[in-house]
Amino acid sequence: MDGPGKTAPLLLHDLLTYDPRYEDAAKRNLLTTPPPQYDPRSPPKAAVPYRNCRHDLQLKQEQSALPQKGTGPDHNLVYRVAAFCKKCRWHFDFWVDLRDNGAQNSPCRKVNHEFPLHHFIFRGEQDHQRSESLGGHNKPRTYSFSCSAPKCPVDLRIRISPPCFTESDKVLLTNDANLRKRWERSKALIGDRADPEMAKPIDAPNYLNTYLHDSCKPQKGKTRIPFLNRKFIKTFGEDCDDILKKLGFTLAVEQEQDGTTTNGWRLPEPSEEQDPLESLEPTSRTMVQDARYELNAIIMEFPASEPPTTRRYPLDLIPARSYLELALGCDDYELRTGGRRETRSTSISEEDHPYYAGLGALADFSDSLLLFAYKRQVDVDPPNTPYYFECLKDLAKGRDSDALSTECAILASQDLVTRQEINQAYRTLAIDPSHVALLSDVIITEQYKARLSDIGPAQLEEAKNALRVIGIARDSDLIKRTASSTIETYQEALAWLNLPDSAVASDDMVTSMFTSKLIDHPTEEPTARKAVQIIADHRKSSALWQWLETGDLGKIEMDAAEAYATLNIPDRSTRLVPEMLEEQVELMISDTPTNEERLRIALKIVKKDQETSYGNGAAPNGDSSHPPGSWPVGCRNIGNTCYLNSVLQFLFTIKPLREMVIECEKHFQDLSTEALQSKRVGRTAVSRARAETGQQFVRELRGLFNQMITATGYNVQPERSLAALALIRGENAPVAAASSTKSDAEHVGLGKIGDMPVSGPMLPPGFQSNSRPPTPADSVMGDADGDADSMKAMDLTATADEPNGTADGQPEQPSRLPPPVPPRRQANADIGLKELEETAQQQDAAEILNNVFDLLSCAFKGEEVLRDGEQLDMIKRTFFSDVTTVRRVEDKDIPKVDLQDCVSVSTNDRDRSLYAALDEEFGLTEIDTGSEKYEYFEKTAPIQIINVRRLRYENRQPRKDESHITLDKVLYMDRYLKKTDSLSEAELYELRKQQWRLQKNKQDLLKRRTLLKETEFKDVSLPDVLDETACVVKNLKDLQPEIDNGSPASPSEQGDNGPVTREVVSEHLSQRADELRPEVAEIEERIAKLEQQIDFVFADCKDHPYRLHAIFMHAGSHVGGHYWIYIYDFQKNIWRKYNDETVTEETEENIFKKLQQARPPTSTGIVYVRDDVATKFTEALYRNPIDQQGDVEMTDAPDVVNMDDITSMEVLQGQEVPLQGQEQ
């Protein structure tokens, strides 16, 4: 589908009224965009702005290759018609290519009854970014069109160029005051040689025309003008130099015969004449010719009283319109009876009815041509067929045309409906037509069924017909079947009985709704029984089958088939993960608490069926077709910490980190007091206890990594102590855990499955539902910070002269990571499962990864010391970037460099690309009154982690932002760097400023859109609120004005207008809504266009590519859900999904597409790897399975294990064994 087009006569008509100077005022490009759809209820608006020039095009013969009258379109011809408007002096070049293009070898022509005219579709604009930049309306623009007829090869290009002489140039050349100043100046320069009279206004254009004429036909002695020539100096002086240079004149110093030198101007040196068809681009000769045409037009504006001898070398002007009509094949199209070929382009007051423009036609078209235009519009733009049918139907009536009326009747019999009929159908069902884009087919059928209970038999047929019209308009089988009272699918059966989804609708509810339906509509019993039959067959419900036969539901318990259907599990043969199943059921219960009993019964039956089919063992790897040694292992969930497993799988794929962990003893920090004295991690001095905790964690992680390498099965189980250490925010791990003092009622957040808390993304600690919403932190779902020891952004530029890292006395701005929150209860290595989960529920994947980096840096010795004493190590080199935040205060830039392990971005409730989110994060933003900031990378990490903020607040309540982030497999970081390989810092800064200007425009539009779309009513825009208010007011009693106590509308003030009635108020509200609604659509379109322009600014910056490596995913709400991770294997070139113990291959389509469902999975963390180290730094598959070395005797273990006693142990196949070379 190409969108609407225009016939050749309308395109030419629009071109003759299109004025690029006032395009912004018109709010659309009259030439390339279709006219807005006409609304008879809206006040009439001029199709062409009053200020637009009605062009009078004149031919530029030497630049044209013209068509000839009486010769039809030739298969090998190309026409070029070059013209300019003698009123506004803009230039128009038409390039019409009729050459064959494969099967397209039959141009449209009058003798072709099927395609008598060209019907042009706009194909695009060359270099549209330049034309849409600042001052773009004053730059040349080239538009491309092609004929929509299947076999027509015609392509059309129209180049529109601004005048050589601007209005300010014209004033400079001809204004009397300017000429007088030059005359006075000439007297000072050449004294007595000065001309006794000042130049006339006509002289400058006349002399320039002469000079340019001479330059095209150079003669010896006429190639230069002495600067002090008395006529030249009084006419042009020194202030016209820029005009002369623009025309190609050059300054030169000439040596005379007597040896003296004089300054002068050399005439332009135009290029040789060339074939007009050689190129549409201008040459130096065509530029001189264009200037002459403009000068002649300026000269002709002077009154005839000017002496004719002053007009030298005039150009003959020939109107260009007839040649344009010939080239476009519309010079003799068929006219309506009594019609005339219009010249409305010269008329300000006369316009066609807007329905003609809607069909891409003119009012003088014959009936057959008007029908042709209708068919072309429908063919290229099917979604708007109702509007085109409305145009044709209304014009047939206005023309009183029997032929068109007959055609409209035939089309109506073929189920075509007009836009007005569709809107009336929606109103019949009490649906506002302006809301229909937001309504699904199911909602519309539900509204129809709701109306049936309020209407009698007489109105039933009217409602059915209205629904039928809507079904035709939406091309919806569901609506059409509902209108004809037919039911085919399970969902249709539920909808017909007014039942909710299958998880809520029990069998006894089905029979109850059946009875209720028949009470209202007793004649519908056959349809109602069919609906019950479909539901029974889908559920395999013995109870419903029995009811259909006997009328008695009985006391048949739910069977397995019904239980699976109740939990929306389509395939009973699929092996399910019990923990995930329980999580899903808990989410369903939170959505429909009244159905909890039925859902728990279904859960119990499904779990029992699964145990019968598969036993109680752990589920195998999801892709068991791979031998264990050739496939990564999964990590079993040890307590609803699925996000921890995602982090562990990601860390394992980072080759240098994995190798360092496995050989950790070589890299451990010396724990002596002297060695730790200067060690700082996260801007905090590292104590011995904290370093020991870090080393303990690394040993546990080494054990897990060894399992993942050597396991002979499909999955392994991380030790509980590893999970506890990963959750630590401090240095108290080795001590025994204190019992929790909080009651279950005091815990806030995820709720429980059974008696087990559900972990995952969580509200910030201390948050209460009735408290003031805290500022969202930079984590994925909640706060990404812990206590004062967490890894925050580190200031590397603070000096002794700037206390606390501030500069110029300004208070320190918050870094990318949030301020510390109150300390959490600490986890430790001996923690119990329930206590571990209570600690885990306060952290998410981003926070755990942050803590892991902290532990690793504490455990390993440093390589160097950074500027603030921070330790530089492998973790910093691999994952941390230097980010410079530039704060701009009163035009003074204050830079501050931070060391950051991630970048956080927001979606702000809008589907957007990752580039758009990063552009907003790094762009110029206002942080307080008179202060702005922007950011860039001083140095990027080889592995760049990007977290997506998902927690938002609405009406003081938290919720998850489920907007989709579009990801590119390659992310070019150039635009976010200080400088690149090909762009200096200054050049990149200039591009940033260009982007900031566009972003500022976008922000202004977003504010306006927020004002128009966001109201106190959820998902209802301001125009819709006004419409609904108008409906309410219309049904109220007349509003009488207050007349006492200083009322705002006393009788004397009203005059003869009388009281304000509900009709007046309602009409004004509706009118205001109609005015605002197009503005909302226009703003959305402008925002989308601006985002494209913003992205295009850096389109050529591709020196620093990063490749997508991993995506952390979350499904659920802000209070619970499930995590998994996608990881790309650069060696095997495949994606895998790591879902706890299951590792499966995944397609890119499934990973990148946006799912249209409730609570869709969303990305929460994204990892990119620099292209040059992608295969060096990552290795997703690293396996070396070993056979079990005999059985290990199992002995009783003490209740409390001292972790220091098992530092020489590692875990193999879920069993602890001594390290090689050590005794047990």
PDB file of C-alpha atoms in Angstrom, residues 295-502:
ATOM      1  CA  LEU A 295      16.849  40.264 -12.999  1.00  0.00           C
ATOM      2  CA  ASN A 296      14.518  40.581 -15.983  1.00  0.00           C
ATOM      3  CA  ALA A 297      11.554  39.916 -13.699  1.00  0.00           C
ATOM      4  CA  ILE A 298      12.794  42.597 -11.299  1.00  0.00           C
ATOM      5  CA  ILE A 299      13.307  45.050 -14.157  1.00  0.00           C
ATOM      6  CA  MET A 300       9.772  44.368 -15.445  1.00  0.00           C
ATOM      7  CA  GLU A 301       8.390  45.390 -12.064  1.00  0.00           C
ATOM      8  CA  PHE A 302       9.489  48.988 -12.661  1.00  0.00           C
ATOM      9  CA  PRO A 303       6.865  51.273 -14.216  1.00  0.00           C
ATOM     10  CA  ALA A 304       6.731  51.765 -17.958  1.00  0.00           C
ATOM     11  CA  SER A 305       7.747  55.410 -17.452  1.00  0.00           C
ATOM     12  CA  GLU A 306      11.364  54.311 -17.092  1.00  0.00           C
ATOM     13  CA  PRO A 307      13.284  55.133 -20.307  1.00  0.00           C
ATOM     14  CA  PRO A 308      13.263  52.031 -22.531  1.00  0.00           C
ATOM     15  CA  THR A 309      16.930  52.500 -23.412  1.00  0.00           C
ATOM     16  CA  THR A 310      17.854  51.479 -19.891  1.00  0.00           C
ATOM     17  CA  ARG A 311      16.528  47.981 -20.459  1.00  0.00           C
ATOM     18  CA  ARG A 312      19.290  46.098 -22.203  1.00  0.00           C
ATOM     19  CA  TYR A 313      19.284  42.492 -23.412  1.00  0.00           C
ATOM     20  CA  PRO A 314      15.714  41.667 -22.318  1.00  0.00           C
ATOM     21  CA  LEU A 315      14.697  37.984 -22.262  1.00  0.00           C
ATOM     22  CA  ASP A 316      11.595  36.794 -24.064  1.00  0.00           C
ATOM     23  CA  LEU A 317       9.265  35.139 -21.548  1.00  0.00           C
ATOM     24  CA  ILE A 318       7.037  32.271 -22.669  1.00  0.00           C
ATOM     25  CA  PRO A 319       4.370  30.819 -20.328  1.00  0.00           C
ATOM     26  CA  ALA A 320       5.380  27.310 -19.272  1.00  0.00           C
ATOM     27  CA  ARG A 321       2.023  25.833 -18.244  1.00  0.00           C
ATOM     28  CA  SER A 322       1.060  24.401 -21.654  1.00  0.00           C
ATOM     29  CA  TYR A 323       4.411  22.595 -21.874  1.00  0.00           C
ATOM     30  CA  LEU A 324       3.961  21.200 -18.365  1.00  0.00           C
ATOM     31  CA  GLU A 325       0.540  19.870 -19.281  1.00  0.00           C
ATOM     32  CA  LEU A 326       1.984  18.240 -22.384  1.00  0.00           C
ATOM     33  CA  ALA A 327       4.825  16.633 -20.403  1.00  0.00           C
ATOM     34  CA  LEU A 328       2.436  15.336 -17.738  1.00  0.00           C
ATOM     35  CA  GLY A 329      -0.066  14.059 -20.313  1.00  0.00           C
ATOM     36  CA  CYS A 330      -2.950  16.235 -19.131  1.00  0.00           C
ATOM     37  CA  ASP A 331      -3.196  18.895 -21.837  1.00  0.00           C
ATOM     38  CA  ASP A 332      -6.537  17.728 -23.211  1.00  0.00           C
ATOM     39  CA  TYR A 333      -8.198  15.542 -20.573  1.00  0.00           C
ATOM     40  CA  GLU A 334     -11.946  15.043 -20.761  1.00  0.00           C
ATOM     41  CA  LEU A 335     -13.986  17.812 -19.117  1.00  0.00           C
ATOM     42  CA  ARG A 336     -17.409  17.634 -17.462  1.00  0.00           C
ATOM     43  CA  THR A 337     -20.343  18.937 -19.435  1.00  0.00           C
ATOM     44  CA  GLY A 338     -20.187  22.712 -19.539  1.00  0.00           C
ATOM     45  CA  GLY A 339     -16.827  22.616 -17.812  1.00  0.00           C
ATOM     46  CA  ARG A 340     -13.712  24.596 -18.568  1.00  0.00           C
ATOM     47  CA  ARG A 341     -10.083  23.941 -17.929  1.00  0.00           C
ATOM     48  CA  GLU A 342      -9.651  25.861 -14.679  1.00  0.00           C
ATOM     49  CA  THR A 343      -6.873  28.238 -13.750  1.00  0.00           C
ATOM     50  CA  ARG A 344      -7.702  28.323 -10.079  1.00  0.00           C
ATOM     51  CA  SER A 345      -4.033  28.653  -9.235  1.00  0.00           C
ATOM     52  CA  THR A 346      -4.381  32.362  -9.948  1.00  0.00           C
ATOM     53  CA  SER A 347      -7.530  32.738  -7.850  1.00  0.00           C
ATOM     54  CA  ILE A 348      -7.489  33.422  -4.140  1.00  0.00           C
ATOM     55  CA  SER A 349     -11.227  33.125  -3.519  1.00  0.00           C
ATOM     56  CA  GLU A 350     -12.237  30.183  -5.730  1.00  0.00           C
ATOM     57  CA  GLU A 351     -11.545  26.613  -4.581  1.00  0.00           C
ATOM     58  CA  ASP A 352     -12.910  23.180  -5.415  1.00  0.00           C
ATOM     59  CA  HIS A 353     -14.935  21.248  -2.881  1.00  0.00           C
ATOM     60  CA  PRO A 354     -12.482  19.322  -0.614  1.00  0.00           C
ATOM     61  CA  TYR A 355     -13.954  15.975  -1.729  1.00  0.00           C
ATOM     62  CA  TYR A 356     -12.384  16.509  -5.174  1.00  0.00           C
ATOM     63  CA  ALA A 357      -8.911  16.804  -3.638  1.00  0.00           C
ATOM     64  CA  GLY A 358      -9.697  13.717  -1.542  1.00  0.00           C
ATOM     65  CA  LEU A 359     -10.053  11.759  -4.788  1.00  0.00           C
ATOM     66  CA  GLY A 360      -6.909  13.368  -6.224  1.00  0.00           C
ATOM     67  CA  ALA A 361      -9.055  15.110  -8.861  1.00  0.00           C
ATOM     68  CA  LEU A 362     -10.276  18.536 -10.022  1.00  0.00           C
ATOM     69  CA  ALA A 363     -13.829  19.826 -10.261  1.00  0.00           C
ATOM     70  CA  ASP A 364     -13.675  20.100 -14.072  1.00  0.00           C
ATOM     71  CA  PHE A 365     -13.154  16.326 -14.477  1.00  0.00           C
ATOM     72  CA  SER A 366     -15.772  14.444 -16.439  1.00  0.00           C
ATOM     73  CA  ASP A 367     -17.753  11.776 -14.591  1.00  0.00           C
ATOM     74  CA  SER A 368     -15.645   9.006 -16.113  1.00  0.00           C
ATOM     75  CA  LEU A 369     -12.400  10.685 -15.027  1.00  0.00           C
ATOM     76  CA  LEU A 370     -13.765  11.224 -11.531  1.00  0.00           C
ATOM     77  CA  LEU A 371     -14.616   7.529 -11.310  1.00  0.00           C
ATOM     78  CA  PHE A 372     -11.105   6.718 -12.595  1.00  0.00           C
ATOM     79  CA  ALA A 373      -9.601   8.886  -9.832  1.00  0.00           C
ATOM     80  CA  TYR A 374     -11.731   7.097  -7.218  1.00  0.00           C
ATOM     81  CA  LYS A 375     -10.577   3.663  -8.403  1.00  0.00           C
ATOM     82  CA  ARG A 376      -6.914   4.685  -8.346  1.00  0.00           C
ATOM     83  CA  GLN A 377      -7.193   6.013  -4.777  1.00  0.00           C
ATOM     84  CA  VAL A 378      -8.915   2.837  -3.578  1.00  0.00           C
ATOM     85  CA  ASP A 379      -6.323   0.694  -5.318  1.00  0.00           C
ATOM     86  CA  VAL A 380      -3.316   2.412  -3.729  1.00  0.00           C
ATOM     87  CA  ASP A 381      -4.863   3.234  -0.325  1.00  0.00           C
ATOM     88  CA  PRO A 382      -7.410   0.511   0.641  1.00  0.00           C
ATOM     89  CA  PRO A 383      -7.681   1.445   4.380  1.00  0.00           C
ATOM     90  CA  ASN A 384      -9.305   4.767   3.431  1.00  0.00           C
ATOM     91  CA  THR A 385     -11.833   3.282   1.006  1.00  0.00           C
ATOM     92  CA  PRO A 386     -14.820   4.451   3.147  1.00  0.00           C
ATOM     93  CA  TYR A 387     -13.634   8.057   2.830  1.00  0.00           C
ATOM     94  CA  TYR A 388     -13.141   7.815  -0.933  1.00  0.00           C
ATOM     95  CA  PHE A 389     -16.570   6.226  -1.297  1.00  0.00           C
ATOM     96  CA  GLU A 390     -18.003   9.088   0.768  1.00  0.00           C
ATOM     97  CA  CYS A 391     -16.302  11.606  -1.546  1.00  0.00           C
ATOM     98  CA  LEU A 392     -17.650   9.922  -4.679  1.00  0.00           C
ATOM     99  CA  LYS A 393     -21.142   9.524  -3.264  1.00  0.00           C
ATOM    100  CA  ASP A 394     -21.397  13.152  -2.153  1.00  0.00           C
ATOM    101  CA  LEU A 395     -19.991  14.514  -5.433  1.00  0.00           C
ATOM    102  CA  ALA A 396     -22.400  12.345  -7.444  1.00  0.00           C
ATOM    103  CA  LYS A 397     -25.240  13.934  -5.522  1.00  0.00           C
ATOM    104  CA  GLY A 398     -23.816  17.454  -5.895  1.00  0.00           C
ATOM    105  CA  ARG A 399     -23.272  17.018  -9.623  1.00  0.00           C
ATOM    106  CA  ASP A 400     -26.705  15.413 -10.025  1.00  0.00           C
ATOM    107  CA  SER A 401     -24.949  12.744 -12.079  1.00  0.00           C
ATOM    108  CA  ASP A 402     -26.983   9.654 -12.992  1.00  0.00           C
ATOM    109  CA  ALA A 403     -23.853   7.779 -14.096  1.00  0.00           C
ATOM    110  CA  LEU A 404     -22.036   8.352 -10.811  1.00  0.00           C
ATOM    111  CA  SER A 405     -25.162   7.690  -8.720  1.00  0.00           C
ATOM    112  CA  THR A 406     -25.621   4.338 -10.483  1.00  0.00           C
ATOM    113  CA  GLU A 407     -21.996   3.431  -9.854  1.00  0.00           C
ATOM    114  CA  CYS A 408     -22.365   4.346  -6.167  1.00  0.00           C
ATOM    115  CA  ALA A 409     -25.423   2.113  -5.877  1.00  0.00           C
ATOM    116  CA  ILE A 410     -23.476  -0.791  -7.386  1.00  0.00           C
ATOM    117  CA  LEU A 411     -20.601  -0.223  -4.958  1.00  0.00           C
ATOM    118  CA  ALA A 412     -23.000  -0.073  -2.001  1.00  0.00           C
ATOM    119  CA  SER A 413     -24.447  -3.426  -3.042  1.00  0.00           C
ATOM    120  CA  GLN A 414     -20.920  -4.820  -2.801  1.00  0.00           C
ATOM    121  CA  ASP A 415     -20.808  -3.970   0.934  1.00  0.00           C
ATOM    122  CA  LEU A 416     -18.952  -0.684   0.541  1.00  0.00           C
ATOM    123  CA  VAL A 417     -19.807   1.852   3.223  1.00  0.00           C
ATOM    124  CA  THR A 418     -18.966   5.501   3.672  1.00  0.00           C
ATOM    125  CA  ARG A 419     -17.085   7.029   6.551  1.00  0.00           C
ATOM    126  CA  GLN A 420     -20.279   8.791   7.666  1.00  0.00           C
ATOM    127  CA  GLU A 421     -22.184   5.489   7.704  1.00  0.00           C
ATOM    128  CA  ILE A 422     -19.424   3.914   9.789  1.00  0.00           C
ATOM    129  CA  ASN A 423     -19.476   6.769  12.300  1.00  0.00           C
ATOM    130  CA  GLN A 424     -23.268   6.560  12.534  1.00  0.00           C
ATOM    131  CA  ALA A 425     -23.010   2.804  13.123  1.00  0.00           C
ATOM    132  CA  TYR A 426     -20.655   3.398  16.046  1.00  0.00           C
ATOM    133  CA  ARG A 427     -23.022   6.011  17.470  1.00  0.00           C
ATOM    134  CA  THR A 428     -25.926   3.576  17.193  1.00  0.00           C
ATOM    135  CA  LEU A 429     -24.003   1.297  19.548  1.00  0.00           C
ATOM    136  CA  ALA A 430     -23.192   4.261  21.831  1.00  0.00           C
ATOM    137  CA  ILE A 431     -19.516   4.235  20.839  1.00  0.00           C
ATOM    138  CA  ASP A 432     -17.685   7.506  20.210  1.00  0.00           C
ATOM    139  CA  PRO A 433     -16.159   7.234  16.692  1.00  0.00           C
ATOM    140  CA  SER A 434     -13.058   9.071  17.864  1.00  0.00           C
ATOM    141  CA  HIS A 435     -12.262   6.235  20.298  1.00  0.00           C
ATOM    142  CA  VAL A 436     -12.509   3.294  17.909  1.00  0.00           C
ATOM    143  CA  ALA A 437      -8.769   3.065  17.252  1.00  0.00           C
ATOM    144  CA  LEU A 438      -8.332   2.094  20.908  1.00  0.00           C
ATOM    145  CA  LEU A 439     -11.101  -0.525  20.912  1.00  0.00           C
ATOM    146  CA  SER A 440     -10.614  -4.176  20.043  1.00  0.00           C
ATOM    147  CA  ASP A 441     -13.148  -6.256  18.118  1.00  0.00           C
ATOM    148  CA  VAL A 442     -14.036  -8.054  21.339  1.00  0.00           C
ATOM    149  CA  ILE A 443     -14.859  -4.792  23.147  1.00  0.00           C
ATOM    150  CA  ILE A 444     -17.114  -3.696  20.276  1.00  0.00           C
ATOM    151  CA  THR A 445     -19.028  -6.981  20.273  1.00  0.00           C
ATOM    152  CA  GLU A 446     -19.364  -6.743  24.049  1.00  0.00           C
ATOM    153  CA  GLN A 447     -20.808  -3.244  23.684  1.00  0.00           C
ATOM    154  CA  TYR A 448     -23.257  -4.560  21.094  1.00  0.00           C
ATOM    155  CA  LYS A 449     -24.402  -7.332  23.437  1.00  0.00           C
ATOM    156  CA  ALA A 450     -24.762  -4.864  26.283  1.00  0.00           C
ATOM    157  CA  ARG A 451     -27.025  -2.726  24.093  1.00  0.00           C
ATOM    158  CA  LEU A 452     -29.306  -5.671  23.328  1.00  0.00           C
ATOM    159  CA  SER A 453     -30.583  -5.674  26.905  1.00  0.00           C
ATOM    160  CA  ASP A 454     -31.638  -2.019  26.575  1.00  0.00           C
ATOM    161  CA  ILE A 455     -33.491  -2.136  23.259  1.00  0.00           C
ATOM    162  CA  GLY A 456     -36.649  -3.716  21.995  1.00  0.00           C
ATOM    163  CA  PRO A 457     -37.177  -6.009  18.990  1.00  0.00           C
ATOM    164  CA  ALA A 458     -37.810  -3.005  16.737  1.00  0.00           C
ATOM    165  CA  GLN A 459     -34.318  -1.622  17.333  1.00  0.00           C
ATOM    166  CA  LEU A 460     -32.622  -5.027  17.207  1.00  0.00           C
ATOM    167  CA  GLU A 461     -32.310  -5.041  13.413  1.00  0.00           C
ATOM    168  CA  GLU A 462     -30.897  -1.502  13.467  1.00  0.00           C
ATOM    169  CA  ALA A 463     -28.237  -2.559  15.982  1.00  0.00           C
ATOM    170  CA  LYS A 464     -27.377  -5.682  13.973  1.00  0.00           C
ATOM    171  CA  ASN A 465     -27.046  -3.619  10.794  1.00  0.00           C
ATOM    172  CA  ALA A 466     -24.804  -1.134  12.615  1.00  0.00           C
ATOM    173  CA  LEU A 467     -22.590  -3.990  13.817  1.00  0.00           C
ATOM    174  CA  ARG A 468     -22.502  -5.398  10.275  1.00  0.00           C
ATOM    175  CA  VAL A 469     -21.321  -2.033   8.926  1.00  0.00           C
ATOM    176  CA  ILE A 470     -18.584  -1.901  11.589  1.00  0.00           C
ATOM    177  CA  GLY A 471     -17.535  -5.463  10.754  1.00  0.00           C
ATOM    178  CA  ILE A 472     -17.192  -4.511   7.085  1.00  0.00           C
ATOM    179  CA  ALA A 473     -15.220  -1.385   7.938  1.00  0.00           C
ATOM    180  CA  ARG A 474     -12.821  -3.252  10.237  1.00  0.00           C
ATOM    181  CA  ASP A 475     -12.754  -6.385   8.063  1.00  0.00           C
ATOM    182  CA  SER A 476     -13.430  -8.373  11.238  1.00  0.00           C
ATOM    183  CA  ASP A 477     -14.761 -11.928  10.958  1.00  0.00           C
ATOM    184  CA  LEU A 478     -15.631 -11.892  14.666  1.00  0.00           C
ATOM    185  CA  ILE A 479     -17.847  -8.814  14.339  1.00  0.00           C
ATOM    186  CA  LYS A 480     -19.443 -10.053  11.126  1.00  0.00           C
ATOM    187  CA  ARG A 481     -20.294 -13.417  12.715  1.00  0.00           C
ATOM    188  CA  THR A 482     -21.652 -11.698  15.802  1.00  0.00           C
ATOM    189  CA  ALA A 483     -23.859  -9.520  13.615  1.00  0.00           C
ATOM    190  CA  SER A 484     -25.163 -12.630  11.889  1.00  0.00           C
ATOM    191  CA  SER A 485     -25.428 -14.478  15.247  1.00  0.00           C
ATOM    192  CA  THR A 486     -22.907 -17.190  14.282  1.00  0.00           C
ATOM    193  CA  ILE A 487     -20.312 -18.643  16.669  1.00  0.00           C
ATOM    194  CA  GLU A 488     -17.278 -20.694  15.657  1.00  0.00           C
ATOM    195  CA  THR A 489     -14.483 -20.404  18.230  1.00  0.00           C
ATOM    196  CA  TYR A 490     -14.043 -20.885  21.963  1.00  0.00           C
ATOM    197  CA  GLN A 491     -13.378 -17.194  22.574  1.00  0.00           C
ATOM    198  CA  GLU A 492     -16.480 -16.255  20.569  1.00  0.00           C
ATOM    199  CA  ALA A 493     -18.565 -18.663  22.635  1.00  0.00           C
ATOM    200  CA  LEU A 494     -17.320 -17.076  25.879  1.00  0.00           C
ATOM    201  CA  ALA A 495     -17.956 -13.612  24.489  1.00  0.00           C
ATOM    202  CA  TRP A 496     -21.481 -14.469  23.273  1.00  0.00           C
ATOM    203  CA  LEU A 497     -22.431 -15.628  26.788  1.00  0.00           C
ATOM    204  CA  ASN A 498     -20.820 -12.502  28.296  1.00  0.00           C
ATOM    205  CA  LEU A 499     -18.275 -14.660  30.132  1.00  0.00           C
ATOM    206  CA  PRO A 500     -14.739 -13.626  31.133  1.00  0.00           C
ATOM    207  CA  ASP A 501     -11.716 -15.652  30.095  1.00  0.00           C
ATOM    208  CA  SER A 502     -11.470 -19.366  30.754  1.00  0.00           C
TER     209      SER A 502
END
